[in-house]
Short mmCIF file of C-alpha atoms in Angstrom, two decimals:
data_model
loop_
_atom_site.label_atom_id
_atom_site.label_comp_id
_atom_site.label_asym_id
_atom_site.label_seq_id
_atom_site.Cartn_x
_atom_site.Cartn_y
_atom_site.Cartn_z
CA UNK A 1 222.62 88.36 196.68
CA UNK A 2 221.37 91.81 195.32
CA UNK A 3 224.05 94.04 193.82
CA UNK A 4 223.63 97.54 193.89
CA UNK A 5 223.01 99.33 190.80
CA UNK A 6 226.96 101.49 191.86
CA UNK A 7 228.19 97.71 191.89
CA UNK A 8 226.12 96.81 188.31
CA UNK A 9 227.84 100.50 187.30
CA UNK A 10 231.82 99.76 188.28
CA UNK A 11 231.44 95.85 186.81
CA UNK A 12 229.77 96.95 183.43
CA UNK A 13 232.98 99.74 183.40
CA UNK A 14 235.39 97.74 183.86
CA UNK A 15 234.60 94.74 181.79
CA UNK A 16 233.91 97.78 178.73
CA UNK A 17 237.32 99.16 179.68
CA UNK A 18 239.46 96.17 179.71
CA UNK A 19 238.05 95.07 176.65
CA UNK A 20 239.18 98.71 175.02
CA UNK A 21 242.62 98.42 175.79
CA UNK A 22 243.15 94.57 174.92
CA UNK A 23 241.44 95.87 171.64
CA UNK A 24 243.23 98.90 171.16
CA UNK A 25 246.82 97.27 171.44
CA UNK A 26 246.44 94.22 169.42
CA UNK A 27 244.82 96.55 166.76
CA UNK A 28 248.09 98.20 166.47
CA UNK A 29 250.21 95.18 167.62
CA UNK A 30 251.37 94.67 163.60
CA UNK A 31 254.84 93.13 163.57
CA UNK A 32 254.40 93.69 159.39
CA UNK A 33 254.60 97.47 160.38
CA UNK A 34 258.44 98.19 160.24
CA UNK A 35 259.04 95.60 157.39
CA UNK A 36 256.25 95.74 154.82
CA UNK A 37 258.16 98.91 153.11
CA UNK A 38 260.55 96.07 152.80
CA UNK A 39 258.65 93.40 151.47
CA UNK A 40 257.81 95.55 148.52
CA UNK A 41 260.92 96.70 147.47
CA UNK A 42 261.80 92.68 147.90
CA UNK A 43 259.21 91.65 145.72
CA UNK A 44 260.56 93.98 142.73
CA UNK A 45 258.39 97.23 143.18
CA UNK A 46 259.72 100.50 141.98
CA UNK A 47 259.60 103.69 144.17
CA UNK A 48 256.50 104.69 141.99
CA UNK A 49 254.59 101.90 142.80
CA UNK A 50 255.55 101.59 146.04
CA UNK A 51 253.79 106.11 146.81
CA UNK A 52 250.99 104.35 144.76
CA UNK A 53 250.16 102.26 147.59
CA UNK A 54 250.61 104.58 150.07
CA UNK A 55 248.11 106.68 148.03
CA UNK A 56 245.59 104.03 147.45
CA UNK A 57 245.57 103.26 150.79
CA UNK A 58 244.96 107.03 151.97
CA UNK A 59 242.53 107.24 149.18
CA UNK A 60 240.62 104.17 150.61
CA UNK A 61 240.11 105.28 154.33
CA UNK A 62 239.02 109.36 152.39
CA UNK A 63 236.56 107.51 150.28
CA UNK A 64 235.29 105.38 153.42
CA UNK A 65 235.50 107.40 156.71
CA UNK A 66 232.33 109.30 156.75
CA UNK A 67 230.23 106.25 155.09
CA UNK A 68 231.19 103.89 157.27
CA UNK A 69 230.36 106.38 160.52
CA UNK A 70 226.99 106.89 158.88
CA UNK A 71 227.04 102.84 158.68
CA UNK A 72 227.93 102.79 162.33
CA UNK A 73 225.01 104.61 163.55
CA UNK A 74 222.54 103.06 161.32
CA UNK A 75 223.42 99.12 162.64
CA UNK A 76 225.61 97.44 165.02
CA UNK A 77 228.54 99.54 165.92
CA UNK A 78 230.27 96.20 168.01
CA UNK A 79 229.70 94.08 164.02
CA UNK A 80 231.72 96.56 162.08
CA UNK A 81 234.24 96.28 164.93
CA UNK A 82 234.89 92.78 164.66
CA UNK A 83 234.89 93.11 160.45
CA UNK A 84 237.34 95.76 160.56
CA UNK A 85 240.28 93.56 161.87
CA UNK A 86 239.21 90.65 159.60
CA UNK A 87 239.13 92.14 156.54
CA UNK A 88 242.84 93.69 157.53
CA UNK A 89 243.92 90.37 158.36
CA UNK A 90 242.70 89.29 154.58
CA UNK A 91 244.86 92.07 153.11
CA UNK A 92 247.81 90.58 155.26
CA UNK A 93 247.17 87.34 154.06
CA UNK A 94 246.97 88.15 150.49
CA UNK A 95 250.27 89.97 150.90
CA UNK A 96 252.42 86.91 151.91
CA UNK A 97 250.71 84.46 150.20
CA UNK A 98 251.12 85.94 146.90
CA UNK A 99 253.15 88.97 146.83
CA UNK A 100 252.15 91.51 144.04
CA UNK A 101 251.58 94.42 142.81
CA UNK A 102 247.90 93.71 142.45
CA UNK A 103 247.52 91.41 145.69
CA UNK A 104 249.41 94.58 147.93
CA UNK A 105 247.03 97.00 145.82
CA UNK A 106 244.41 94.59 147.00
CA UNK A 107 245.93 94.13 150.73
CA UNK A 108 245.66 97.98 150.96
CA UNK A 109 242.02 98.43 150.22
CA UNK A 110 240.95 96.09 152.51
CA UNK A 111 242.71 97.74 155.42
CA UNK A 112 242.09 101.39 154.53
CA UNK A 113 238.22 99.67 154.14
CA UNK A 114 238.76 97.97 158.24
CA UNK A 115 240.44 101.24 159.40
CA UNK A 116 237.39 103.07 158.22
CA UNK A 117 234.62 100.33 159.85
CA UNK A 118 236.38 101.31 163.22
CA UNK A 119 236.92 104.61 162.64
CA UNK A 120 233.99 106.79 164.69
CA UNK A 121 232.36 103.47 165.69
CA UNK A 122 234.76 103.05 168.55
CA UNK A 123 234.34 106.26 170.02
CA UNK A 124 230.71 105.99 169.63
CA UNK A 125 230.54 102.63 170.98
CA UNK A 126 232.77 103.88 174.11
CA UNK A 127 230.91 107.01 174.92
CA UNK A 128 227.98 105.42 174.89
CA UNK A 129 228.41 102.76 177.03
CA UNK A 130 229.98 104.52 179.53
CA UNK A 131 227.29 107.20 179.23
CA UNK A 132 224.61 104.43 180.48
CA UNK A 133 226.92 103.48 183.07
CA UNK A 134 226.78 106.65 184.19
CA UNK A 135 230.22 107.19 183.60
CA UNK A 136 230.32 109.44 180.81
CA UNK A 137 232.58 111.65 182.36
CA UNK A 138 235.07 108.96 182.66
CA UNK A 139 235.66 108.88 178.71
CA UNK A 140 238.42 111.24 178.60
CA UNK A 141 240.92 109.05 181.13
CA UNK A 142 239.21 105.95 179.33
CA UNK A 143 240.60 106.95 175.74
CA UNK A 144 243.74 108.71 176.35
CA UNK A 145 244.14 105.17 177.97
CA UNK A 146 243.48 103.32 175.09
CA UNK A 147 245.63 105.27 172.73
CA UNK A 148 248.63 104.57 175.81
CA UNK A 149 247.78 100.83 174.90
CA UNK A 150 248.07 101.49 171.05
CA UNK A 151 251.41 103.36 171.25
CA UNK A 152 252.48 100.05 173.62
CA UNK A 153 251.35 97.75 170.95
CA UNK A 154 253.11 99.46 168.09
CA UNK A 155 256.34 99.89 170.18
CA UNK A 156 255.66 96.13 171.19
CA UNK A 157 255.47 94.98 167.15
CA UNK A 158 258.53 96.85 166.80
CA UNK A 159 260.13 95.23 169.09
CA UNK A 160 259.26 91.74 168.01
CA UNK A 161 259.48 92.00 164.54
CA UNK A 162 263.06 92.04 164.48
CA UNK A 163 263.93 88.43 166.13
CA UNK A 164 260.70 86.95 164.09
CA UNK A 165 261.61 87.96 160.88
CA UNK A 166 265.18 86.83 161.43
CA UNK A 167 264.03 83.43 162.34
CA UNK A 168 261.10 82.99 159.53
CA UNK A 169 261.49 86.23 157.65
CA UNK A 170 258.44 87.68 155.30
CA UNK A 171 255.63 84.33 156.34
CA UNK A 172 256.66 84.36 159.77
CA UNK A 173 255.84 88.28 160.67
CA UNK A 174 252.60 88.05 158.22
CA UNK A 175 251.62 85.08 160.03
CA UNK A 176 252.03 86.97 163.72
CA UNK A 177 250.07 89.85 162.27
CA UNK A 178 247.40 88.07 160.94
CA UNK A 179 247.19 85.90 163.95
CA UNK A 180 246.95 89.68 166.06
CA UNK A 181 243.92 90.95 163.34
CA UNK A 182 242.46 87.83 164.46
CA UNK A 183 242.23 87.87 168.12
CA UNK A 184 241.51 91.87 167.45
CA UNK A 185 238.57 90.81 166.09
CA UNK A 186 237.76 87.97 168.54
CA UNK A 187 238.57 90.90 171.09
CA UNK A 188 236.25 93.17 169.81
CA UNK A 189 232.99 90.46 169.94
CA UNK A 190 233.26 91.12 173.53
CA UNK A 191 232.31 94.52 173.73
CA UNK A 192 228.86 95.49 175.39
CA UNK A 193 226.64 96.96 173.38
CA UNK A 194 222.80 98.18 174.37
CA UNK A 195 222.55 101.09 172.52
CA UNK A 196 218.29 101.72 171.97
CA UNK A 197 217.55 103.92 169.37
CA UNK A 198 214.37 105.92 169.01
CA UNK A 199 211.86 105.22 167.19
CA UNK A 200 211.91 107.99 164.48
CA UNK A 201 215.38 106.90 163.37
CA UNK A 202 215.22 103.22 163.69
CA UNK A 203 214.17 102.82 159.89
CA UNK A 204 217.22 105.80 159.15
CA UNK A 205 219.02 103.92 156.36
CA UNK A 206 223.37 105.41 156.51
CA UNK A 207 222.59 108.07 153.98
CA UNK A 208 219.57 109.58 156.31
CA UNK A 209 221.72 109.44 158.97
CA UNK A 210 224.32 111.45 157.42
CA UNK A 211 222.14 113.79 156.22
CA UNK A 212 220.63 114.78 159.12
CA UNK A 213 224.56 114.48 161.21
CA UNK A 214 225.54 117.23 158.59
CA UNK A 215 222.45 119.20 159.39
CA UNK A 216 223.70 119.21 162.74
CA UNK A 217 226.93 120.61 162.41
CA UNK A 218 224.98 123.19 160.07
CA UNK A 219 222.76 124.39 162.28
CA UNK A 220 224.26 124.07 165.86
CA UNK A 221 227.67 126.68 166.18
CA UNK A 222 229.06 124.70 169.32
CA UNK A 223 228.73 121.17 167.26
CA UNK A 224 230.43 122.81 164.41
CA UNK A 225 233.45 124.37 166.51
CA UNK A 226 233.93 121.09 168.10
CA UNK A 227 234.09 119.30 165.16
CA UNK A 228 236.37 121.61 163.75
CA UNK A 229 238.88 121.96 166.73
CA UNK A 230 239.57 117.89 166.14
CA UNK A 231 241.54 118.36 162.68
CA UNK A 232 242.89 121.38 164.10
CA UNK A 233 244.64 119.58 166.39
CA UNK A 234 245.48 116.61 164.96
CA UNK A 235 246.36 116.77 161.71
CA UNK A 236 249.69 118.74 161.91
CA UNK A 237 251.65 116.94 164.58
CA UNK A 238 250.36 113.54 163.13
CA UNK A 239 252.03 114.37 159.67
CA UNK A 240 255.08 115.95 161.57
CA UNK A 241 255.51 112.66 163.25
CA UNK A 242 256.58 110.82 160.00
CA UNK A 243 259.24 113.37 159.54
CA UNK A 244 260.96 112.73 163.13
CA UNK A 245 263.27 110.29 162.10
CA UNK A 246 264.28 112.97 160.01
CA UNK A 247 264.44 115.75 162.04
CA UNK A 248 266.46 113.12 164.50
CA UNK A 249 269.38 112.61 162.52
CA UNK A 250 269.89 116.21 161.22
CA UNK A 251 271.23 117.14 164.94
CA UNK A 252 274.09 114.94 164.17
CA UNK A 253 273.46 111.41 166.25
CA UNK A 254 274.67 108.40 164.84
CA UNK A 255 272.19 106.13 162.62
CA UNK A 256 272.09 103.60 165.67
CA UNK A 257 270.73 106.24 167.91
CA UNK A 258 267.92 107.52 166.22
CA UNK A 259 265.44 104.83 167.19
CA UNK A 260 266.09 105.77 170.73
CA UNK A 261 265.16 109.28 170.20
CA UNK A 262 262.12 108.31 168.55
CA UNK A 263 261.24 106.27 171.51
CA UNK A 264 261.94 109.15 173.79
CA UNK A 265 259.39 111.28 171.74
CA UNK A 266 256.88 108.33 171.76
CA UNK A 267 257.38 108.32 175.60
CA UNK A 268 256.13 112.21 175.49
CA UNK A 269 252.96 110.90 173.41
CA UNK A 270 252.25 108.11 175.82
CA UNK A 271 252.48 110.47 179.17
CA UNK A 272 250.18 112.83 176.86
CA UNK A 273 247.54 109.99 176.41
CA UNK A 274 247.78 109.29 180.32
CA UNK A 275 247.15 112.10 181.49
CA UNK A 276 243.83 112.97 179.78
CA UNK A 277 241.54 112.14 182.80
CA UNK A 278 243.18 114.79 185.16
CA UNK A 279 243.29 117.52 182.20
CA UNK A 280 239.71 117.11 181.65
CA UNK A 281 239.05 120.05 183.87
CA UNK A 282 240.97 122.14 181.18
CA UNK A 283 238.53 124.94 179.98
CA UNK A 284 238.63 126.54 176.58
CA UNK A 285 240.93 128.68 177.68
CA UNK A 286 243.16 126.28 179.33
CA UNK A 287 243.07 124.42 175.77
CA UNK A 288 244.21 127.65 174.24
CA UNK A 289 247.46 128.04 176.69
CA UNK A 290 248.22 124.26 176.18
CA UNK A 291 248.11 124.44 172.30
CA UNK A 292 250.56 128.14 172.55
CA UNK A 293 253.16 126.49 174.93
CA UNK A 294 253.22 123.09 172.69
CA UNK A 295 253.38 125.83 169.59
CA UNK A 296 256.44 126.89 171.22
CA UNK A 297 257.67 124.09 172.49
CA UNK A 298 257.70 122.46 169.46
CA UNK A 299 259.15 125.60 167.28
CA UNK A 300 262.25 126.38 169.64
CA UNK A 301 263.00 122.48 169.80
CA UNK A 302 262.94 121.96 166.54
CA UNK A 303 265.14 124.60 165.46
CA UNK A 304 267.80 124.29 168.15
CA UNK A 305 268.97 121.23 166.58
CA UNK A 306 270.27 119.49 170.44
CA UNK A 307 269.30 116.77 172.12
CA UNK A 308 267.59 119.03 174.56
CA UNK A 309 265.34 120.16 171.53
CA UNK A 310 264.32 116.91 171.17
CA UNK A 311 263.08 116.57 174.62
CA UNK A 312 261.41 119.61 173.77
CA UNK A 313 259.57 118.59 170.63
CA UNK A 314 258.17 114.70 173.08
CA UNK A 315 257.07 117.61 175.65
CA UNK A 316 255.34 119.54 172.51
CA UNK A 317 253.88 116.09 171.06
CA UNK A 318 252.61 114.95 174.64
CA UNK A 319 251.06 118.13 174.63
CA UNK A 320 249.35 117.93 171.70
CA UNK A 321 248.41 114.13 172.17
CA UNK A 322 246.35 115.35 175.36
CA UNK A 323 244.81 118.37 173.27
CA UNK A 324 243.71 115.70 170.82
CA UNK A 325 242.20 113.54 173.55
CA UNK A 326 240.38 116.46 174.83
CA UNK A 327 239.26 117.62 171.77
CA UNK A 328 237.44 114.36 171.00
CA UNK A 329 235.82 114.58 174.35
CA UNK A 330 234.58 117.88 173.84
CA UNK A 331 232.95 116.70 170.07
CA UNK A 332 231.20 113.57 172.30
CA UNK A 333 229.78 115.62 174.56
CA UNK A 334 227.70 117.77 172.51
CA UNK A 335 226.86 115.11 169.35
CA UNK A 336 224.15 113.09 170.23
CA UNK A 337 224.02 109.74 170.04
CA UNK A 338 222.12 108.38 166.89
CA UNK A 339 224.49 110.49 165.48
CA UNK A 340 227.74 110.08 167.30
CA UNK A 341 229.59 107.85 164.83
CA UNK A 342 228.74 109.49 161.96
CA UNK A 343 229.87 113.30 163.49
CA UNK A 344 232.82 111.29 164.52
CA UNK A 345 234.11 110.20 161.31
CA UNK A 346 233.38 113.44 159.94
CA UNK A 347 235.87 115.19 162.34
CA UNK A 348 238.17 111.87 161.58
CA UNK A 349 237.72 112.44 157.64
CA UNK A 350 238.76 116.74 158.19
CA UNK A 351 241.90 115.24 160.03
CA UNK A 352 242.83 113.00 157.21
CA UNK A 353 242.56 115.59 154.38
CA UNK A 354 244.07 118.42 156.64
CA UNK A 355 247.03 115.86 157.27
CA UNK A 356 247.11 115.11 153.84
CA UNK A 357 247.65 118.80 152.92
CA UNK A 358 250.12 118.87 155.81
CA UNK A 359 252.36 116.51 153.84
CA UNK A 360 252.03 118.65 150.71
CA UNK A 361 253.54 121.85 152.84
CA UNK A 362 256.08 120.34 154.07
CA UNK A 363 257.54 118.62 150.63
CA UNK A 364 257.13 122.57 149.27
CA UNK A 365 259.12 124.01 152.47
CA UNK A 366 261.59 120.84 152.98
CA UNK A 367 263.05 121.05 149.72
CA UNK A 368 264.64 124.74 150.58
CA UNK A 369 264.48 124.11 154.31
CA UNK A 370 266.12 122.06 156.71
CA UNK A 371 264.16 119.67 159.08
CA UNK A 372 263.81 121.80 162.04
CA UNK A 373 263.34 125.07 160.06
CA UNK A 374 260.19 123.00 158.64
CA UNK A 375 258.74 121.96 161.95
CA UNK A 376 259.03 125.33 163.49
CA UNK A 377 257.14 126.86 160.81
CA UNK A 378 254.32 124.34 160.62
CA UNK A 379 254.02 125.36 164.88
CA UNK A 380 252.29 128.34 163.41
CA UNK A 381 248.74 127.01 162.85
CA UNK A 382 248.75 125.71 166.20
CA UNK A 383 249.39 129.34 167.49
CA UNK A 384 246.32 130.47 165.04
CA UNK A 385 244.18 127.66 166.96
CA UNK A 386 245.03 128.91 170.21
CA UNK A 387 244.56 132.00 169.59
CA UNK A 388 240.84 131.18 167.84
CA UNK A 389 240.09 129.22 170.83
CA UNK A 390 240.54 132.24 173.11
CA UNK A 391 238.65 134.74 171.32
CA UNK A 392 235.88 132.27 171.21
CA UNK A 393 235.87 131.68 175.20
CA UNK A 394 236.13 135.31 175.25
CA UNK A 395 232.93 135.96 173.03
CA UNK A 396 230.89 133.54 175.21
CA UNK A 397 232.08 135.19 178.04
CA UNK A 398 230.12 138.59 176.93
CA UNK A 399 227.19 136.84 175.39
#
C-alpha cells in the first residue's frame, strides 16, 4: 500500500508536533522551580549572593544566545536540542549533590549555557520542518501550542513540588527535575530533522553564518522590522510578570489568595498561546489595535487596584502572549533558512537585554510608586509600538 504524499504530509506533522509539545512541557516541568530560591537561603547564602546568581545566570544566556543560534545553523539543530536539557540536568545535579556557592554558580552556567543551545534552534527546527511538509503556515497554531504546553508544565511542577518536597525535601525535587531534563532530552532525539543546506554555505563555520545573518537584517528593511517587533513585544510584559505577585497583594487579598490570582492571569497567557492559529490572519494593522487595547487593558487594570483589574491585566497578558506568537511568525517567514536560527536568537538576545532594562525601570519607578502606578506606566511603550506598527502599514500602503 502506496500512501499519498497528503498522507506522508499529515503523518510527518503530527509525529513533529507531538514531539514539540511532550518537549516543550517537560522542558519547563522543573519541580526545583518554586524551591531553589529556598535551597539557597538554606544552604547559608546571603541576599548578595543569592542577585549574584540571578545575574550570572542572565549574564550566561546574553553571552550565549546569538552564538549558539549561529551554532544552530552551522550543524545539527535536533544535537544541540538534546545537549541543552543535559547539561541543565548537570547543573541540577551539582546543586543537590553538593550545595555551594561555587557548585550553584556552576549549576547556573550550565543552564543559562542549555537555555541558549535551544534558544532559536527550536523555532528553526519547527519552521522548517513544517515548511517541507508543506505546512508552514501551520507554525503559528503549532507554537502558541507549545508555549500552552510549557505554561502546563510549569503550573504542573508547581503543583507537585509541594507534596515531593514534603516527603523527601531538597534530593527528592532535584531528583524529579533531573529525571524531567532527562527524558527532555531523550524527548528531543526524536525530532525529525532533514534540513539540506546549499552548497555555498555548507563549509559556513558559526561566525560566517552570523556574519552574513547580520548582513541580512542590515540590508533587508522588512527582516529588520521583524526582528525588531519581537523584543518589542516581549520584553515588557515578560519582566512585568515577575512583579504580579506583587501587584496581587497590593489590592488587599489575603497571602493565601494570591497564588490563585496568579493562576487566573496564567490562564489569560495560556488562552493567548491557543489562540495563535486563528489570529494568524491578523494584519499589521490588526497587530497594532491588539497591542493599543492590551496597552489599555493592562494600564486601567493595573491601576484600579480590584479584582476586576486583575482580570483585566490576564486579558492584557493573553493579549500580548498572542502578539508575541505572531510576532515570531512574522520574523520566520521572511528569514531564510540557513539563517533562521541565528536571526532567531538575535531577536531572542534584543528581548533579553530590553527585559533586562525593563527591570532597571521599574526598581527606579517602584521605589516612589506603587505596583499598579508602575505597570500602567510601563503600558506606554506598548502604545509607542502600536502606534509604529500603524504608520508603517500605512507607509506601505502608499508605496
Amino acid at each position: 500500500m502506496t500512501l499519498s504524499p497528503a498522507r506522508v504530509a499529515a503523518t510527518g506533522v503530527r509525529r513533529l508536533t507531538r514531539t514539540l509539545y511532550g518537549y516543550a512541557f517537560l522542558d519547563d516541568f522543573v519541580l526545583l522551580y518554586p524551591v531553589y530560591a529556598l535551597l539557597f537561603a538554606d544552604t547559608g547564602m546571603s541576599l548578595w549572593q543569592i542577585s549574584s546568581l540571578f545575574a550570572l545566570w542572565s549574564i550566561t544566556g546574553v553571552v550565549l544566545e546569538v552564538p549558539s543560534g549561529a551554532w544552530a545553523d552551522a550543524v545539527s539543530r535536533r544535537r544541540l536540542l538534546w545537549i541543552g536539557p543535559l547539561l541543565t540536568a548537570a547543573g541540577f545535579a551539582l546543586w543537590v549533590a553538593v550545595p555551594s556557592y561555587g557548585a550553584f554558580a556552576v549549576g547556573f552556567i550550565l543552564w543559562g549555557a542549555g537555555g541558549a543551545l535551544g534558544s532559536g534552534a527550536l523555532e528553526a527546527l519547527v519552521y522548517d520542518e513544517l515548511d517541507r511538509l508543506g505546512a508552514a503556515d501551520r507554525y503559528a497554531r503549532t507554537m502558541g501550542r507549545a508555549r500552552a504546553a510549557r505554561l502546563l508544565g510549569t503550573v504542573a511542577s508547581i503543583g507537585l513540588a509541594g507534596p515531593v518536597f514534603a516527603q523527601g525535601g531538597y534530593a527528592a525535587v532535584g531528583a524529579a527535575s533531573f529525571l524531567a531534563c532527562v527524558l527532555t532530552a531523550v524527548t528531543a532525539t526524536r525530532f525529525p530533522e532533514h534540513r539540506l543546506r546549499a552548497d555555498d554555505t555548507a563549509g559556513d563555520t558559526w561566525a560566517t553564518t552570523l556574519r552574513t545573518g547580520l548582513a541580512e537584517v542590515r540590508g533587508d528593511r522588512s527582516v529588520r522590522g521583524a526582528l525588531l517587533l519581537v523584543p518589542a513585544v516581549a520584553a515588557v510584559w515578560g519582566a512585568l510578570d515577575e512583579y504580579t505577585p506583587l501587584l496581587v497583594r497590593d489590592i488587599g487579598v489575603a497571602e493565601a489568595t494570591v497564588p490563585y490570582l496568579i493562576m487566573l492571569i496564567w490562564a489569560g497567557v495560556t488562552l493567548g498561546s491557543l489562540l495563535a492559529g486563528p489570529a494568524e490572519r491578523l494584519g499589521t494593522g490588526g497587530l497594532a489595535v491588539l497591542l493599543a487595547g492590551a496597552a489599555l487593558a493592562l494600564a486601567v487594570g493595573a491601576a484600579s487596584r480590584s479584582l476586576a483589574g486583575i482580570a483585566l491585566v490576564s486579558l492584557a497578558f493573553a493579549a500580548f502572549q498572542l502578539a508575541e506568537v505572531l510576532a515570531d511568525v512574522r520574523l520566520q517567514h521572511r528569514i531564510d533558512e540557513s539563517r533562521r536560527a541565528t536571526l532567531t536568537s538575535v531577536a531572542n538576545l534584543g528581548t533579553e537585554l530590553a527585559t533586562v532594562a525593563t527591570f532597571g525601570v521599574y526598581a527606579l519607578l517602584g521605589t516612589d510608586l506603587p505596583h499598579g502606578t508602575v505597570f500602567a506606566v510601563l503600558a506606554v511603550p506598548y502604545l509607542v509600538t502600536a502606534l509604529a506598527s500603524a504608520r508603517a502599514r500605512a507607509a506601505t500602503a502608499r508605496r
